[in-house]
PDB file of C-alpha atoms in Angstrom:
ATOM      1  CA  UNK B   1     -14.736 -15.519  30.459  1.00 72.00           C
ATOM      2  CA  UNK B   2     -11.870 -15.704  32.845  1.00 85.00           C
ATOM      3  CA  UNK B   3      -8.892 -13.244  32.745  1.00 85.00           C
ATOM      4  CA  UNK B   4      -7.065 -15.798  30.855  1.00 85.00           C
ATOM      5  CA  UNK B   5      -9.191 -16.177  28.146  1.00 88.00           C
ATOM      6  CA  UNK B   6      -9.552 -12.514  27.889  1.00 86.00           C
ATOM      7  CA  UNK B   7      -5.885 -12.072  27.776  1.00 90.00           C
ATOM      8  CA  UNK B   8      -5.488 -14.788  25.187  1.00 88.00           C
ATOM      9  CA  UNK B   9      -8.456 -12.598  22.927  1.00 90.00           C
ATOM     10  CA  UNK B  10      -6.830  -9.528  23.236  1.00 89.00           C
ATOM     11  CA  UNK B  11      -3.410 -11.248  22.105  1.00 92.00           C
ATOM     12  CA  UNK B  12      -4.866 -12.599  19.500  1.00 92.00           C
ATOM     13  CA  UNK B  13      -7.138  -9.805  18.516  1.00 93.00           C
ATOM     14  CA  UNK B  14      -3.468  -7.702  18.645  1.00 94.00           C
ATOM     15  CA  UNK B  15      -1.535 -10.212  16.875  1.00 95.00           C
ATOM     16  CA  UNK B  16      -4.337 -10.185  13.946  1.00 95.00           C
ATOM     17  CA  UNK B  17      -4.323  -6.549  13.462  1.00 95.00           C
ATOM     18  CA  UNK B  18      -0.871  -6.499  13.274  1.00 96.00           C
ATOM     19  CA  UNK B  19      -0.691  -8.455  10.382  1.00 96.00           C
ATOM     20  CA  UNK B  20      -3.537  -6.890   8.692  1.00 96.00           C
ATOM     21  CA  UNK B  21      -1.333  -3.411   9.312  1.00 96.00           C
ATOM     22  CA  UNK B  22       1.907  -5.110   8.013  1.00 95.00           C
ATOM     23  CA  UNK B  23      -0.187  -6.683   4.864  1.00 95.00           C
ATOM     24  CA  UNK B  24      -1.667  -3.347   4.568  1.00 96.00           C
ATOM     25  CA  UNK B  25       1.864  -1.343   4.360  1.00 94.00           C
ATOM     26  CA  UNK B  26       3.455  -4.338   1.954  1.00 93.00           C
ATOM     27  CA  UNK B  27       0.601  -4.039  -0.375  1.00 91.00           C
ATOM     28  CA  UNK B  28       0.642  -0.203  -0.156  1.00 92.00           C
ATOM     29  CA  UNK B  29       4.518   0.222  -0.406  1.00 92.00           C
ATOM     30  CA  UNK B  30       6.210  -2.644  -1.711  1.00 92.00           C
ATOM     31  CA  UNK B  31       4.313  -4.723  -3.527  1.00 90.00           C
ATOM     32  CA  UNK B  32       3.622  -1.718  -6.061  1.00 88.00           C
ATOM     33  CA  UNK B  33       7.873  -1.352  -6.438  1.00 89.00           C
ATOM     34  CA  UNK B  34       8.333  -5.615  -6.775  1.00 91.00           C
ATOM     35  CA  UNK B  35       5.723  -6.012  -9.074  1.00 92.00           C
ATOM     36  CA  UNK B  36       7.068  -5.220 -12.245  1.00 92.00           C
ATOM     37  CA  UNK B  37      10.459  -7.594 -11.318  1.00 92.00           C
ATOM     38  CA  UNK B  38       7.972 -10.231 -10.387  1.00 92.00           C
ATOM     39  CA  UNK B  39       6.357 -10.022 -13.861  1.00 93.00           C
ATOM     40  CA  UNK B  40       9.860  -9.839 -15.798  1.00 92.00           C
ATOM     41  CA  UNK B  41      10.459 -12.866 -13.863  1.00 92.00           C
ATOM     42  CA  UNK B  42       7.505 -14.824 -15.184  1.00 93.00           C
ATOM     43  CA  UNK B  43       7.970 -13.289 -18.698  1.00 93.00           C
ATOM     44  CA  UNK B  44      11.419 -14.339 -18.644  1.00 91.00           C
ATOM     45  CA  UNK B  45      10.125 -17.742 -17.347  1.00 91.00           C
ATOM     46  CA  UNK B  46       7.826 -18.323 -19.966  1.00 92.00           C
ATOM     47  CA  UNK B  47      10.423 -17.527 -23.188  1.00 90.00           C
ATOM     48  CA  UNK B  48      13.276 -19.611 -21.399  1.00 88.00           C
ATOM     49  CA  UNK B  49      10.453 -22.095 -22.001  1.00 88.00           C
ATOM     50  CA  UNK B  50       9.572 -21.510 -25.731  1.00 87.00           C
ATOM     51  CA  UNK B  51      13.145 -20.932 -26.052  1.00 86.00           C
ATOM     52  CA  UNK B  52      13.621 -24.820 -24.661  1.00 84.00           C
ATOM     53  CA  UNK B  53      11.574 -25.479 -27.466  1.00 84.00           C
ATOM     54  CA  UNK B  54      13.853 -24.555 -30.045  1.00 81.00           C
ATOM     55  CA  UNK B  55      16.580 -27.729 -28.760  1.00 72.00           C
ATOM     56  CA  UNK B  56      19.457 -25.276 -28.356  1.00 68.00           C
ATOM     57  CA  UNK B  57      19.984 -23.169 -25.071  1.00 68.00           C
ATOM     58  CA  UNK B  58      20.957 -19.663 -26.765  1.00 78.00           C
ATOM     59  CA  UNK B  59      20.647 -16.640 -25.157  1.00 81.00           C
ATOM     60  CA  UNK B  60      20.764 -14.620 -28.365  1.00 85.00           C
ATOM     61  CA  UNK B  61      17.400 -16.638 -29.471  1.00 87.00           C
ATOM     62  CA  UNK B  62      16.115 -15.779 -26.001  1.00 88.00           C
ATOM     63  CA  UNK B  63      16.817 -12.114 -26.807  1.00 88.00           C
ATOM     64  CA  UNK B  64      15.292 -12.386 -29.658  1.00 90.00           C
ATOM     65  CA  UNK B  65      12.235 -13.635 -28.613  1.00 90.00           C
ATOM     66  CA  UNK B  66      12.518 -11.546 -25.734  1.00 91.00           C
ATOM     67  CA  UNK B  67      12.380  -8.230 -28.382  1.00 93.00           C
ATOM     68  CA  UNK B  68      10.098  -9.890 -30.182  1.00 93.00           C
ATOM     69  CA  UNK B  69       7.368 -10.535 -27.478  1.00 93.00           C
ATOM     70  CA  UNK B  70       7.861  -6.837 -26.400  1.00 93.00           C
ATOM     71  CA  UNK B  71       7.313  -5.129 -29.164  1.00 94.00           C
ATOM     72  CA  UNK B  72       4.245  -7.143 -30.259  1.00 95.00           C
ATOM     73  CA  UNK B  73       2.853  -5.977 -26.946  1.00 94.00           C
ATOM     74  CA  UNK B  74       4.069  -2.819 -27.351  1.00 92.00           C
ATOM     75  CA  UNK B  75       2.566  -2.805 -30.380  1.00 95.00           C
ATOM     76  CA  UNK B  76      -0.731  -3.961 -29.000  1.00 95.00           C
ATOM     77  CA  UNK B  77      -1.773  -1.565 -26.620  1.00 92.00           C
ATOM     78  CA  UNK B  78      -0.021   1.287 -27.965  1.00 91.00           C
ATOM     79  CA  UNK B  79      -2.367   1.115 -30.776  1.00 95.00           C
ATOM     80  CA  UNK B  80      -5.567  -0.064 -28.098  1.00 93.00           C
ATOM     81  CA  UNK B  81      -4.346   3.098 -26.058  1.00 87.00           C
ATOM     82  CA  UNK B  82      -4.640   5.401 -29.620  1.00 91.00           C
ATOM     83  CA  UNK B  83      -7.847   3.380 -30.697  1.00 93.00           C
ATOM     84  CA  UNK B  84      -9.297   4.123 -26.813  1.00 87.00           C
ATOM     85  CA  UNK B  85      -8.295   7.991 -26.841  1.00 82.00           C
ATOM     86  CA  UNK B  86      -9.711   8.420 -30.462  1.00 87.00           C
ATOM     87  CA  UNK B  87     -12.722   7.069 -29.188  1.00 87.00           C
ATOM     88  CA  UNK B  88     -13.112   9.017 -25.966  1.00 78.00           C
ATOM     89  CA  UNK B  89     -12.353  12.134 -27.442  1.00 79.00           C
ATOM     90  CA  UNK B  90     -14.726  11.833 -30.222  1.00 82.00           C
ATOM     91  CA  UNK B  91     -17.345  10.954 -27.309  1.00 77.00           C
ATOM     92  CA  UNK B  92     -16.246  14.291 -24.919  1.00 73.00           C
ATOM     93  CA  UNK B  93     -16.230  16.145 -28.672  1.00 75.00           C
ATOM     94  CA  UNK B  94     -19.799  14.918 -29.142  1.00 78.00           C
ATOM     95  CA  UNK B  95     -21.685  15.811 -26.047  1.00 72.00           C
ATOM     96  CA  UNK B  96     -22.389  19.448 -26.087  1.00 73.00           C
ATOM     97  CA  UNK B  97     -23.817  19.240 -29.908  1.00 77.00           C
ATOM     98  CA  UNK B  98     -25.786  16.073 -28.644  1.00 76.00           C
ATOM     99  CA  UNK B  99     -26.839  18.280 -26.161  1.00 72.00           C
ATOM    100  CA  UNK B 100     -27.581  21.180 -28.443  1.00 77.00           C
ATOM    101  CA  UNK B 101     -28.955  19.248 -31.408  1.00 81.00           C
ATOM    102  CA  UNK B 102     -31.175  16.180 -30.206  1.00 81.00           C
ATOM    103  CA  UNK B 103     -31.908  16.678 -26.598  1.00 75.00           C
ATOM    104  CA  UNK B 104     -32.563  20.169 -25.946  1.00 74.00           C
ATOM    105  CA  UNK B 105     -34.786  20.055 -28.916  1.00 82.00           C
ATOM    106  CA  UNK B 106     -36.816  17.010 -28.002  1.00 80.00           C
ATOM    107  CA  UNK B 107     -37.578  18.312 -24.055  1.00 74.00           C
ATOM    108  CA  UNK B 108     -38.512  22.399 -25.869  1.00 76.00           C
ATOM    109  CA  UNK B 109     -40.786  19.786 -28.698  1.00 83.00           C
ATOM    110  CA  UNK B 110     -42.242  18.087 -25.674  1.00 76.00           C
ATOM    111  CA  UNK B 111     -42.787  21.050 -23.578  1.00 72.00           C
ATOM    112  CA  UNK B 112     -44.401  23.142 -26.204  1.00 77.00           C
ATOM    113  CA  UNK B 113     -46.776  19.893 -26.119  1.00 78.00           C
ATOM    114  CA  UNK B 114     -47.317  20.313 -22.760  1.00 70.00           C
ATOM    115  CA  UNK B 115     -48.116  23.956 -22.723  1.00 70.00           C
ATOM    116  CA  UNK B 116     -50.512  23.462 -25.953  1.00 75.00           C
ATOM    117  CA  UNK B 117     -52.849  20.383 -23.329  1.00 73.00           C
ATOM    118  CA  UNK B 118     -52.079  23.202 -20.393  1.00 68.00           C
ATOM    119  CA  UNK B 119     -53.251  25.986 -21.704  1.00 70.00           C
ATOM    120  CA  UNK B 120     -56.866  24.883 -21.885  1.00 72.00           C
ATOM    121  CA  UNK B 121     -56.595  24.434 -18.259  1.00 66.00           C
ATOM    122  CA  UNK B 122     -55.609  27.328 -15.867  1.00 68.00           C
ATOM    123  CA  UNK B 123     -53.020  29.632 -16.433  1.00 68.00           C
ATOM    124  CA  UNK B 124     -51.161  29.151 -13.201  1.00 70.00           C
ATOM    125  CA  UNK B 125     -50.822  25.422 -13.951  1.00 71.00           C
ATOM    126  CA  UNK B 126     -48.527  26.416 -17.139  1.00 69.00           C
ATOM    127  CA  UNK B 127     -46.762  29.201 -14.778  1.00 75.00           C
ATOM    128  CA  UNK B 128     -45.577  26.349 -12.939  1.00 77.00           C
ATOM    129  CA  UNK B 129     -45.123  23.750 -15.355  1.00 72.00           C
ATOM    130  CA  UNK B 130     -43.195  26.696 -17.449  1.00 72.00           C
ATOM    131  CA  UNK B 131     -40.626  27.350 -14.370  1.00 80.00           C
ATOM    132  CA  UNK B 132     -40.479  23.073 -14.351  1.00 78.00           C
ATOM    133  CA  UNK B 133     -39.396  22.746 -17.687  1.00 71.00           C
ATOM    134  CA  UNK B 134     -36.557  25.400 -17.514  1.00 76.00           C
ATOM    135  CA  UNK B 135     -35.352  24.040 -14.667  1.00 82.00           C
ATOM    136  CA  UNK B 136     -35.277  20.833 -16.289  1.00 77.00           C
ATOM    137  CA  UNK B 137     -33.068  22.372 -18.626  1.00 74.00           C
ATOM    138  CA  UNK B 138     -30.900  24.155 -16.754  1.00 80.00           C
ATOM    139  CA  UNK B 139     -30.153  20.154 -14.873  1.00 83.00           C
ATOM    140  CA  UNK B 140     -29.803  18.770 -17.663  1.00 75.00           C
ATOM    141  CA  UNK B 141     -27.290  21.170 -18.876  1.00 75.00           C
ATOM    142  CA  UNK B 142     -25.406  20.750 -15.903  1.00 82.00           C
ATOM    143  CA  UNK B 143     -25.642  17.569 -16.070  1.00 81.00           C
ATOM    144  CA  UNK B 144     -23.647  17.368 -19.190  1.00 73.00           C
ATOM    145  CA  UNK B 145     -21.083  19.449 -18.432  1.00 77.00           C
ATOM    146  CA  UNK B 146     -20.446  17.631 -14.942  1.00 83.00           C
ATOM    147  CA  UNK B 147     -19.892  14.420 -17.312  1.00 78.00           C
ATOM    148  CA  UNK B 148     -17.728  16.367 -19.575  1.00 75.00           C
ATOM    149  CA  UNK B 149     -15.701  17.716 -16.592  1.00 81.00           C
ATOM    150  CA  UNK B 150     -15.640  14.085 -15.243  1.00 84.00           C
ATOM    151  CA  UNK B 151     -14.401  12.391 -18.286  1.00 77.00           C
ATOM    152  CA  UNK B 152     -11.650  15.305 -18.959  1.00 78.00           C
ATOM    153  CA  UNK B 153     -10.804  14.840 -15.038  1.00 83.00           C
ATOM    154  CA  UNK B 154      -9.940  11.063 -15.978  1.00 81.00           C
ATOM    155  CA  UNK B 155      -7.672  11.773 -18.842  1.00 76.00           C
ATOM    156  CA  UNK B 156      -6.021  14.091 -16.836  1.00 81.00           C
ATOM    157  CA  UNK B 157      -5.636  11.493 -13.862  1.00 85.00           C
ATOM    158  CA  UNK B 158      -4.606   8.848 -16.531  1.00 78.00           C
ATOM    159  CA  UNK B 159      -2.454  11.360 -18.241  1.00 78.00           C
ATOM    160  CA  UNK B 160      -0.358  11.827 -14.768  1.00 84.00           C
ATOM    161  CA  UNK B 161       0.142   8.457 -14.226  1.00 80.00           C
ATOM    162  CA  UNK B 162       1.779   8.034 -17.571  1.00 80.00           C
ATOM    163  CA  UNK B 163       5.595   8.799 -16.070  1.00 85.00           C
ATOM    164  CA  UNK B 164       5.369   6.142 -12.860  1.00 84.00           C
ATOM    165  CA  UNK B 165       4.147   3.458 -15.179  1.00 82.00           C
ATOM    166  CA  UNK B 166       6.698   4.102 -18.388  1.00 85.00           C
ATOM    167  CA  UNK B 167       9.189   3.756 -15.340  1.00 87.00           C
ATOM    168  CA  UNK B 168       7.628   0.248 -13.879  1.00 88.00           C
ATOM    169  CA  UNK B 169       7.215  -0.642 -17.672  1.00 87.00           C
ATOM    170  CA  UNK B 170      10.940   0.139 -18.166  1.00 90.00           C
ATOM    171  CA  UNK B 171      12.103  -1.820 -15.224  1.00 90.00           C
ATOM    172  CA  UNK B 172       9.903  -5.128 -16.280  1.00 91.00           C
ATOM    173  CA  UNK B 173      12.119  -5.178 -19.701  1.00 90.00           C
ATOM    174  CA  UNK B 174      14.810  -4.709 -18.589  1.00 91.00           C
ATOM    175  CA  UNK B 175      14.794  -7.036 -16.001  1.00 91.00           C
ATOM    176  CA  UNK B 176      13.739  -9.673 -18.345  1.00 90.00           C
ATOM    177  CA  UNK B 177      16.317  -9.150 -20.494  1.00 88.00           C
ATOM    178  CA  UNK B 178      18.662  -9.868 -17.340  1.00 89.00           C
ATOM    179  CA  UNK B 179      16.777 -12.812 -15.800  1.00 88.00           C
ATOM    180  CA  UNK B 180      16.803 -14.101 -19.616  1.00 87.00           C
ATOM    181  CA  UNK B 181      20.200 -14.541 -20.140  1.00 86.00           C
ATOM    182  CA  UNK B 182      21.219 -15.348 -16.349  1.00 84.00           C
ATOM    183  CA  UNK B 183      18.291 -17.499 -15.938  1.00 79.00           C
ATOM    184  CA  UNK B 184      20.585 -21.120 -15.399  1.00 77.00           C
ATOM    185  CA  UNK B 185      22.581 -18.837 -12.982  1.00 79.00           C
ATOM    186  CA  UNK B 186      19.743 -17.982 -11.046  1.00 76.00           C
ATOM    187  CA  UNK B 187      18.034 -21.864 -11.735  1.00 71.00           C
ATOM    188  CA  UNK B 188      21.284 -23.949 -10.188  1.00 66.00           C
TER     189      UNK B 188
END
């Protein structure tokens, strides 16, 4: 390679990064803040169509629909979002008296098993298979709460989240309802 074609390489390999780093920051910072205007804009796209439909070029039918195609989703998931934490919480609820009730039993049933076949062999033997089985336990335990903590974690995560997406929610709507009845203004 000559110092030309190194120089050309380096440019390149230069040029590339920086558009990886400018992709990067638009996808980190700005893409997050235009998406919900970009989605009004389809949604808004889509009834002006259905609207065309319909003959007449109202913009009170296009708020209607408008209304009507929010609140049906609205409608949607906030009931999918109540069916979803009913579920989970019955799950979190669950786990410590699964725990309790059918695990925990079933390793102490299986272990008493164990010791009955050990016993006729050496005593050491069920020493050790005795400190196994506890420890077993005691993991398994832990391993139960570390999924409740994770799971509560989550909802907590999900739960502070809530406020930024009502707001990107908020602007979506209400930039439909402005690209909706300015959408020939914004068309010609």
């Amino acid at each position: 390679m000559n110092v030309k074609q190194k120089q050309d390489f380096l440019i390149n390999v230069a040029f590339g990064a920086f558009v990886l780093f400018v992709l990067y920051l638009f996808f980190k910072y700005v893409f997050p803040i235009t998406i919900p205007f970009l989605l009004g804009y389809c949604v808004a796209f889509m009834i002006v169509k259905i609207s065309k439909k319909f003959g007449e070029n109202f913009k009170i039918l296009r708020i209607l629909l408008t209304i009507i195609f929010y609140g049906t989703i609205g409608l949607l998931i906030g009931l999918g979002v109540l069916k979803g934490y009913s579920a989970l919480y019955n799950l979190v609820s669950k786990l410590p008296d699964l725990y309790e009730n059918e695990i925990s039993p079933l390793i102490k049933d299986l272990y008493d098993k164990i010791i009955k076949i050990v016993e006729q062999l050496d005593p050491d033997i069920k020493n050790t298979i005795q400190i196994l089985v506890e420890n077993l336990l005691s993991a398994l335990q832990d391993v139960f709460g570390a999924v409740s903590e994770a799971i509560i974690g989550f909802v907590l995560k999900v739960a502070k989240s809530v406020p930024s997406l009502f707001l990107s929610t908020l602007a979506m709507i209400i930039s439909t309802f402005f690209f909706v009845v300015d959408y020939e203004k914004m068309v010609d």
